[in-house]
Amino acid sequence: MFPGWWLAVVGLPVFTQPLPEAPLQPAPIALVGGQVSLRSPCLQLVCPDAEWQGTRPRALPPPPAPGARVSVRRQQAATQRLRNRRLIALYAPAAARDRVIAYARNWRVDTTYRLDAVREQDTSLRVELGTGYRIEPYTDYGTAVPGLVARGGFSLQQRFGNRALWNQRVLFETGRENTYVRQSVGLDLRLADDWMLHSSLEMWHDTAANGGEGRTEKTGSVRLRYAF
């Protein structure tokens, strides 16, 4: 109240003119009545004297509970927008066709380069080639003498429709004294919806066996399986 009377006495006749905030009343009366403030307007987000003016930043209302009716309607609306959205094709990069594999056990240490030469829906062909060191003879289809070795082979899988599946794998290892070759062949036939015929044949050949003349061993099996 004091600033208004002071301006009315000291500032006559300048401050007796109406102010823009109260054009119908003289300036002292508008100041005394509280219609006009002497504080300069604050254009910042947070004013230094906001606590004195009794103003606080407007707080956002809390979100509705997950089970509230408003939340359910929002979730249904978001689901409907997702259904109506036009889908675009996604790009999925293909896996690498080649890789280098390191192997270390008590009987052998080697590094193998593997290449998927053919990778189709019904046909796959994988080729392997590597070098290493043989520690324990003959373990894991190896050579007869410890030392540097070369290993390789291939794996073939061929599907014939929905009735037959052919699997073949050839693995060899050669060293200073001999070469060891292992081959396995398998054929699976679907005889009926619940009947499956499994057949397999394995052969091993060691060039150092039988006094250096070489020896070949074979084994095979045929199984008939019924799915209950």
PDB file of C-alpha atoms in Angstrom:
ATOM      1  CA  MET A   1       0.000   0.000   0.000  1.00  0.00           C
ATOM      2  CA  PHE A   2       2.887   2.352   0.798  1.00  0.00           C
ATOM      3  CA  PRO A   3       4.309   2.396  -2.780  1.00  0.00           C
ATOM      4  CA  GLY A   4       0.952   3.483  -4.162  1.00  0.00           C
ATOM      5  CA  TRP A   5       0.497   6.440  -1.768  1.00  0.00           C
ATOM      6  CA  TRP A   6       4.153   7.417  -2.275  1.00  0.00           C
ATOM      7  CA  LEU A   7       3.715   7.554  -6.045  1.00  0.00           C
ATOM      8  CA  ALA A   8       0.444   9.462  -5.634  1.00  0.00           C
ATOM      9  CA  VAL A   9       2.148  12.179  -3.585  1.00  0.00           C
ATOM     10  CA  VAL A  10       5.595  12.394  -5.149  1.00  0.00           C
ATOM     11  CA  GLY A  11       4.856  11.489  -8.744  1.00  0.00           C
ATOM     12  CA  LEU A  12       1.940  13.783  -9.446  1.00  0.00           C
ATOM     13  CA  PRO A  13       0.788  14.350 -12.082  1.00  0.00           C
ATOM     14  CA  VAL A  14       2.742  11.642 -13.995  1.00  0.00           C
ATOM     15  CA  PHE A  15       1.658   8.632 -11.960  1.00  0.00           C
ATOM     16  CA  THR A  16      -1.990   9.725 -11.783  1.00  0.00           C
ATOM     17  CA  GLN A  17      -2.458   8.555 -15.380  1.00  0.00           C
ATOM     18  CA  PRO A  18      -4.066   5.101 -15.902  1.00  0.00           C
ATOM     19  CA  LEU A  19      -1.788   2.125 -16.403  1.00  0.00           C
ATOM     20  CA  PRO A  20      -2.259  -0.382 -19.264  1.00  0.00           C
ATOM     21  CA  GLU A  21      -3.206  -3.127 -16.810  1.00  0.00           C
ATOM     22  CA  ALA A  22      -6.084  -0.968 -15.356  1.00  0.00           C
ATOM     23  CA  PRO A  23      -7.088   1.634 -17.963  1.00  0.00           C
ATOM     24  CA  LEU A  24     -10.268   2.704 -16.094  1.00  0.00           C
ATOM     25  CA  GLN A  25      -8.568   3.655 -12.802  1.00  0.00           C
ATOM     26  CA  PRO A  26      -5.748   6.040 -11.882  1.00  0.00           C
ATOM     27  CA  ALA A  27      -2.363   4.485 -11.268  1.00  0.00           C
ATOM     28  CA  PRO A  28      -2.256   4.982  -7.442  1.00  0.00           C
ATOM     29  CA  ILE A  29      -5.685   3.414  -6.956  1.00  0.00           C
ATOM     30  CA  ALA A  30      -4.781   0.456  -9.155  1.00  0.00           C
ATOM     31  CA  LEU A  31      -1.554  -0.063  -7.203  1.00  0.00           C
ATOM     32  CA  VAL A  32      -3.304   0.181  -3.817  1.00  0.00           C
ATOM     33  CA  GLY A  33      -6.056  -2.202  -4.953  1.00  0.00           C
ATOM     34  CA  GLY A  34      -3.525  -4.802  -6.094  1.00  0.00           C
ATOM     35  CA  GLN A  35      -4.623  -4.725  -9.729  1.00  0.00           C
ATOM     36  CA  VAL A  36      -1.135  -3.725 -10.909  1.00  0.00           C
ATOM     37  CA  SER A  37       2.128  -5.170  -9.605  1.00  0.00           C
ATOM     38  CA  LEU A  38       5.409  -3.315  -9.348  1.00  0.00           C
ATOM     39  CA  ARG A  39       7.410  -6.468 -10.036  1.00  0.00           C
ATOM     40  CA  SER A  40       8.867  -6.722 -13.501  1.00  0.00           C
ATOM     41  CA  PRO A  41       7.487  -9.623 -15.559  1.00  0.00           C
ATOM     42  CA  CYS A  42       9.538 -12.860 -15.475  1.00  0.00           C
ATOM     43  CA  LEU A  43       9.978 -14.572 -18.824  1.00  0.00           C
ATOM     44  CA  GLN A  44      12.076 -17.483 -17.532  1.00  0.00           C
ATOM     45  CA  LEU A  45      10.956 -21.044 -16.917  1.00  0.00           C
ATOM     46  CA  VAL A  46      11.599 -20.707 -13.162  1.00  0.00           C
ATOM     47  CA  CYS A  47      11.495 -17.192 -11.653  1.00  0.00           C
ATOM     48  CA  PRO A  48      13.720 -16.383  -8.640  1.00  0.00           C
ATOM     49  CA  ASP A  49      10.800 -15.036  -6.565  1.00  0.00           C
ATOM     50  CA  ALA A  50       8.230 -17.653  -7.520  1.00  0.00           C
ATOM     51  CA  GLU A  51       7.909 -18.838  -3.930  1.00  0.00           C
ATOM     52  CA  TRP A  52       7.017 -15.273  -2.811  1.00  0.00           C
ATOM     53  CA  GLN A  53       4.378 -14.880  -5.482  1.00  0.00           C
ATOM     54  CA  GLY A  54       2.701 -18.137  -4.498  1.00  0.00           C
ATOM     55  CA  THR A  55       3.144 -19.721  -7.949  1.00  0.00           C
ATOM     56  CA  ARG A  56       4.518 -23.187  -8.559  1.00  0.00           C
ATOM     57  CA  PRO A  57       5.220 -25.067 -11.785  1.00  0.00           C
ATOM     58  CA  ARG A  58       2.164 -26.996 -12.854  1.00  0.00           C
ATOM     59  CA  ALA A  59       2.589 -30.635 -11.925  1.00  0.00           C
ATOM     60  CA  LEU A  60       1.598 -33.317 -14.424  1.00  0.00           C
ATOM     61  CA  PRO A  61      -1.247 -35.584 -13.357  1.00  0.00           C
ATOM     62  CA  PRO A  62      -0.169 -39.083 -12.317  1.00  0.00           C
ATOM     63  CA  PRO A  63      -0.670 -41.838 -14.923  1.00  0.00           C
ATOM     64  CA  PRO A  64      -3.732 -44.039 -14.505  1.00  0.00           C
ATOM     65  CA  ALA A  65      -3.436 -47.438 -12.910  1.00  0.00           C
ATOM     66  CA  PRO A  66      -2.713 -50.384 -15.267  1.00  0.00           C
ATOM     67  CA  GLY A  67      -6.154 -51.881 -14.687  1.00  0.00           C
ATOM     68  CA  ALA A  68      -8.101 -48.640 -15.004  1.00  0.00           C
ATOM     69  CA  ARG A  69     -10.656 -48.188 -17.742  1.00  0.00           C
ATOM     70  CA  VAL A  70      -8.663 -45.370 -19.336  1.00  0.00           C
ATOM     71  CA  SER A  71      -5.534 -47.550 -19.544  1.00  0.00           C
ATOM     72  CA  VAL A  72      -7.500 -50.400 -21.110  1.00  0.00           C
ATOM     73  CA  ARG A  73      -8.948 -48.086 -23.751  1.00  0.00           C
ATOM     74  CA  ARG A  74      -5.510 -46.680 -24.552  1.00  0.00           C
ATOM     75  CA  GLN A  75      -4.060 -50.170 -24.899  1.00  0.00           C
ATOM     76  CA  GLN A  76      -6.899 -51.253 -27.171  1.00  0.00           C
ATOM     77  CA  ALA A  77      -6.445 -48.160 -29.333  1.00  0.00           C
ATOM     78  CA  ALA A  78      -2.678 -48.785 -29.617  1.00  0.00           C
ATOM     79  CA  THR A  79      -3.311 -52.426 -30.569  1.00  0.00           C
ATOM     80  CA  GLN A  80      -5.784 -51.375 -33.252  1.00  0.00           C
ATOM     81  CA  ARG A  81      -3.309 -48.876 -34.708  1.00  0.00           C
ATOM     82  CA  LEU A  82      -0.661 -51.600 -34.812  1.00  0.00           C
ATOM     83  CA  ARG A  83      -3.016 -53.929 -36.686  1.00  0.00           C
ATOM     84  CA  ASN A  84      -3.894 -51.273 -39.235  1.00  0.00           C
ATOM     85  CA  ARG A  85      -0.278 -50.248 -39.775  1.00  0.00           C
ATOM     86  CA  ARG A  86       1.250 -51.281 -43.061  1.00  0.00           C
ATOM     87  CA  LEU A  87       4.019 -53.785 -42.530  1.00  0.00           C
ATOM     88  CA  ILE A  88       7.300 -53.515 -44.405  1.00  0.00           C
ATOM     89  CA  ALA A  89       9.765 -56.234 -45.304  1.00  0.00           C
ATOM     90  CA  LEU A  90      12.593 -56.716 -42.815  1.00  0.00           C
ATOM     91  CA  TYR A  91      16.155 -57.353 -43.967  1.00  0.00           C
ATOM     92  CA  ALA A  92      17.835 -60.327 -42.313  1.00  0.00           C
ATOM     93  CA  PRO A  93      21.479 -60.720 -43.332  1.00  0.00           C
ATOM     94  CA  ALA A  94      22.618 -64.257 -44.136  1.00  0.00           C
ATOM     95  CA  ALA A  95      25.098 -66.047 -41.915  1.00  0.00           C
ATOM     96  CA  ALA A  96      28.705 -66.286 -43.020  1.00  0.00           C
ATOM     97  CA  ARG A  97      29.554 -69.250 -45.200  1.00  0.00           C
ATOM     98  CA  ASP A  98      33.094 -69.744 -43.895  1.00  0.00           C
ATOM     99  CA  ARG A  99      34.754 -69.737 -40.514  1.00  0.00           C
ATOM    100  CA  VAL A 100      37.987 -70.754 -38.775  1.00  0.00           C
ATOM    101  CA  ILE A 101      37.688 -73.209 -35.868  1.00  0.00           C
ATOM    102  CA  ALA A 102      40.400 -73.810 -33.276  1.00  0.00           C
ATOM    103  CA  TYR A 103      40.465 -77.198 -31.534  1.00  0.00           C
ATOM    104  CA  ALA A 104      42.545 -78.193 -28.512  1.00  0.00           C
ATOM    105  CA  ARG A 105      42.330 -81.445 -26.534  1.00  0.00           C
ATOM    106  CA  ASN A 106      44.715 -83.824 -24.810  1.00  0.00           C
ATOM    107  CA  TRP A 107      45.080 -85.858 -27.993  1.00  0.00           C
ATOM    108  CA  ARG A 108      45.114 -83.195 -30.748  1.00  0.00           C
ATOM    109  CA  VAL A 109      45.555 -79.486 -31.390  1.00  0.00           C
ATOM    110  CA  ASP A 110      44.564 -78.036 -34.761  1.00  0.00           C
ATOM    111  CA  THR A 111      42.962 -75.220 -36.695  1.00  0.00           C
ATOM    112  CA  THR A 112      40.345 -75.924 -39.373  1.00  0.00           C
ATOM    113  CA  TYR A 113      38.906 -73.784 -42.133  1.00  0.00           C
ATOM    114  CA  ARG A 114      35.240 -74.626 -42.794  1.00  0.00           C
ATOM    115  CA  LEU A 115      33.318 -73.574 -45.902  1.00  0.00           C
ATOM    116  CA  ASP A 116      29.616 -74.075 -46.654  1.00  0.00           C
ATOM    117  CA  ALA A 117      29.974 -74.620 -50.383  1.00  0.00           C
ATOM    118  CA  VAL A 118      26.268 -75.401 -50.940  1.00  0.00           C
ATOM    119  CA  ARG A 119      23.556 -74.239 -48.586  1.00  0.00           C
ATOM    120  CA  GLU A 120      20.085 -74.726 -50.033  1.00  0.00           C
ATOM    121  CA  GLN A 121      16.755 -75.918 -48.736  1.00  0.00           C
ATOM    122  CA  ASP A 122      17.249 -79.555 -49.801  1.00  0.00           C
ATOM    123  CA  THR A 123      21.024 -79.733 -50.323  1.00  0.00           C
ATOM    124  CA  SER A 124      23.961 -78.765 -48.128  1.00  0.00           C
ATOM    125  CA  LEU A 125      27.673 -79.381 -48.680  1.00  0.00           C
ATOM    126  CA  ARG A 126      30.343 -78.450 -46.126  1.00  0.00           C
ATOM    127  CA  VAL A 127      34.096 -78.696 -46.797  1.00  0.00           C
ATOM    128  CA  GLU A 128      36.819 -78.634 -44.101  1.00  0.00           C
ATOM    129  CA  LEU A 129      40.603 -78.383 -44.305  1.00  0.00           C
ATOM    130  CA  GLY A 130      43.143 -77.724 -41.575  1.00  0.00           C
ATOM    131  CA  THR A 131      46.476 -78.536 -39.952  1.00  0.00           C
ATOM    132  CA  GLY A 132      47.506 -79.436 -36.423  1.00  0.00           C
ATOM    133  CA  TYR A 133      49.607 -81.594 -34.150  1.00  0.00           C
ATOM    134  CA  ARG A 134      48.744 -85.173 -33.130  1.00  0.00           C
ATOM    135  CA  ILE A 135      49.535 -85.881 -29.443  1.00  0.00           C
ATOM    136  CA  GLU A 136      47.861 -89.243 -28.798  1.00  0.00           C
ATOM    137  CA  PRO A 137      47.808 -91.828 -31.648  1.00  0.00           C
ATOM    138  CA  TYR A 138      44.535 -93.112 -33.098  1.00  0.00           C
ATOM    139  CA  THR A 139      42.333 -91.131 -30.708  1.00  0.00           C
ATOM    140  CA  ASP A 140      39.374 -89.418 -32.385  1.00  0.00           C
ATOM    141  CA  TYR A 141      40.096 -91.102 -35.744  1.00  0.00           C
ATOM    142  CA  GLY A 142      43.712 -90.017 -36.017  1.00  0.00           C
ATOM    143  CA  THR A 143      47.052 -91.220 -37.286  1.00  0.00           C
ATOM    144  CA  ALA A 144      49.324 -93.794 -35.656  1.00  0.00           C
ATOM    145  CA  VAL A 145      52.330 -91.547 -34.838  1.00  0.00           C
ATOM    146  CA  PRO A 146      52.421 -88.254 -32.930  1.00  0.00           C
ATOM    147  CA  GLY A 147      53.492 -85.227 -34.938  1.00  0.00           C
ATOM    148  CA  LEU A 148      52.298 -82.731 -37.492  1.00  0.00           C
ATOM    149  CA  VAL A 149      49.147 -83.765 -39.355  1.00  0.00           C
ATOM    150  CA  ALA A 150      46.775 -82.450 -42.000  1.00  0.00           C
ATOM    151  CA  ARG A 151      43.032 -82.967 -41.608  1.00  0.00           C
ATOM    152  CA  GLY A 152      40.078 -82.445 -43.899  1.00  0.00           C
ATOM    153  CA  GLY A 153      36.847 -83.837 -45.233  1.00  0.00           C
ATOM    154  CA  PHE A 154      33.353 -82.972 -46.354  1.00  0.00           C
ATOM    155  CA  SER A 155      29.780 -83.408 -45.179  1.00  0.00           C
ATOM    156  CA  LEU A 156      26.862 -83.850 -47.575  1.00  0.00           C
ATOM    157  CA  GLN A 157      23.155 -83.807 -46.816  1.00  0.00           C
ATOM    158  CA  GLN A 158      20.495 -84.325 -49.464  1.00  0.00           C
ATOM    159  CA  ARG A 159      16.736 -84.416 -48.937  1.00  0.00           C
ATOM    160  CA  PHE A 160      14.456 -86.155 -51.423  1.00  0.00           C
ATOM    161  CA  GLY A 161      11.014 -84.700 -50.908  1.00  0.00           C
ATOM    162  CA  ASN A 162       9.413 -85.532 -47.567  1.00  0.00           C
ATOM    163  CA  ARG A 163      10.253 -89.241 -47.631  1.00  0.00           C
ATOM    164  CA  ALA A 164      14.053 -89.647 -47.765  1.00  0.00           C
ATOM    165  CA  LEU A 165      17.131 -88.006 -46.255  1.00  0.00           C
ATOM    166  CA  TRP A 166      20.727 -88.856 -47.260  1.00  0.00           C
ATOM    167  CA  ASN A 167      23.692 -88.053 -44.979  1.00  0.00           C
ATOM    168  CA  GLN A 168      27.338 -88.656 -45.873  1.00  0.00           C
ATOM    169  CA  ARG A 169      30.518 -87.564 -44.097  1.00  0.00           C
ATOM    170  CA  VAL A 170      34.148 -88.236 -45.029  1.00  0.00           C
ATOM    171  CA  LEU A 171      37.016 -87.396 -42.679  1.00  0.00           C
ATOM    172  CA  PHE A 172      40.745 -87.991 -43.229  1.00  0.00           C
ATOM    173  CA  GLU A 173      43.936 -87.286 -41.330  1.00  0.00           C
ATOM    174  CA  THR A 174      47.411 -87.837 -42.727  1.00  0.00           C
ATOM    175  CA  GLY A 175      50.771 -87.665 -40.987  1.00  0.00           C
ATOM    176  CA  ARG A 176      54.360 -88.894 -41.336  1.00  0.00           C
ATOM    177  CA  GLU A 177      53.599 -92.637 -41.191  1.00  0.00           C
ATOM    178  CA  ASN A 178      50.031 -93.240 -42.317  1.00  0.00           C
ATOM    179  CA  THR A 179      46.655 -91.883 -43.355  1.00  0.00           C
ATOM    180  CA  TYR A 180      43.404 -92.565 -41.550  1.00  0.00           C
ATOM    181  CA  VAL A 181      40.093 -92.249 -43.416  1.00  0.00           C
ATOM    182  CA  ARG A 182      36.606 -92.559 -41.946  1.00  0.00           C
ATOM    183  CA  GLN A 183      33.376 -92.488 -43.932  1.00  0.00           C
ATOM    184  CA  SER A 184      29.810 -92.680 -42.662  1.00  0.00           C
ATOM    185  CA  VAL A 185      26.667 -92.948 -44.778  1.00  0.00           C
ATOM    186  CA  GLY A 186      23.099 -92.778 -43.534  1.00  0.00           C
ATOM    187  CA  LEU A 187      19.697 -93.039 -45.213  1.00  0.00           C
ATOM    188  CA  ASP A 188      16.404 -92.281 -43.474  1.00  0.00           C
ATOM    189  CA  LEU A 189      13.158 -93.357 -45.145  1.00  0.00           C
ATOM    190  CA  ARG A 190       9.672 -92.433 -44.015  1.00  0.00           C
ATOM    191  CA  LEU A 191       7.578 -95.498 -44.769  1.00  0.00           C
ATOM    192  CA  ALA A 192       4.345 -94.137 -43.327  1.00  0.00           C
ATOM    193  CA  ASP A 193       3.185 -91.320 -41.102  1.00  0.00           C
ATOM    194  CA  ASP A 194       4.381 -93.123 -37.947  1.00  0.00           C
ATOM    195  CA  TRP A 195       7.013 -95.488 -39.390  1.00  0.00           C
ATOM    196  CA  MET A 196      10.643 -94.479 -40.029  1.00  0.00           C
ATOM    197  CA  LEU A 197      13.498 -96.659 -41.352  1.00  0.00           C
ATOM    198  CA  HIS A 198      17.034 -95.653 -40.294  1.00  0.00           C
ATOM    199  CA  SER A 199      20.063 -97.255 -41.998  1.00  0.00           C
ATOM    200  CA  SER A 200      23.745 -96.421 -41.550  1.00  0.00           C
ATOM    201  CA  LEU A 201      27.098 -97.692 -42.800  1.00  0.00           C
ATOM    202  CA  GLU A 202      30.547 -96.741 -41.429  1.00  0.00           C
ATOM    203  CA  MET A 203      33.976 -97.600 -42.823  1.00  0.00           C
ATOM    204  CA  TRP A 204      37.489 -96.988 -41.428  1.00  0.00           C
ATOM    205  CA  HIS A 205      40.695 -97.387 -43.384  1.00  0.00           C
ATOM    206  CA  ASP A 206      44.197 -97.261 -41.873  1.00  0.00           C
ATOM    207  CA  THR A 207      47.139 -97.407 -44.273  1.00  0.00           C
ATOM    208  CA  ALA A 208      49.589 -98.431 -41.493  1.00  0.00           C
ATOM    209  CA  ALA A 209      47.543-101.385 -40.198  1.00  0.00           C
ATOM    210  CA  ASN A 210      48.164-105.024 -41.108  1.00  0.00           C
ATOM    211  CA  GLY A 211      51.916-104.606 -41.339  1.00  0.00           C
ATOM    212  CA  GLY A 212      51.742-101.577 -43.589  1.00  0.00           C
ATOM    213  CA  GLU A 213      49.415-103.204 -46.109  1.00  0.00           C
ATOM    214  CA  GLY A 214      46.376-101.329 -44.837  1.00  0.00           C
ATOM    215  CA  ARG A 215      43.124-102.519 -43.374  1.00  0.00           C
ATOM    216  CA  THR A 216      39.473-101.516 -43.793  1.00  0.00           C
ATOM    217  CA  GLU A 217      36.764-102.094 -41.210  1.00  0.00           C
ATOM    218  CA  LYS A 218      33.029-101.815 -41.761  1.00  0.00           C
ATOM    219  CA  THR A 219      29.951-101.694 -39.610  1.00  0.00           C
ATOM    220  CA  GLY A 220      26.298-101.052 -40.387  1.00  0.00           C
ATOM    221  CA  SER A 221      22.883-100.998 -38.819  1.00  0.00           C
ATOM    222  CA  VAL A 222      19.211-100.901 -39.810  1.00  0.00           C
ATOM    223  CA  ARG A 223      16.493 -99.738 -37.424  1.00  0.00           C
ATOM    224  CA  LEU A 224      12.760 -99.496 -37.777  1.00  0.00           C
ATOM    225  CA  ARG A 225      11.101 -96.928 -35.543  1.00  0.00           C
ATOM    226  CA  TYR A 226       7.437 -96.477 -34.806  1.00  0.00           C
ATOM    227  CA  ALA A 227       6.110 -93.274 -33.223  1.00  0.00           C
ATOM    228  CA  PHE A 228       3.256 -93.871 -30.823  1.00  0.00           C
TER     229      PHE A 228
END
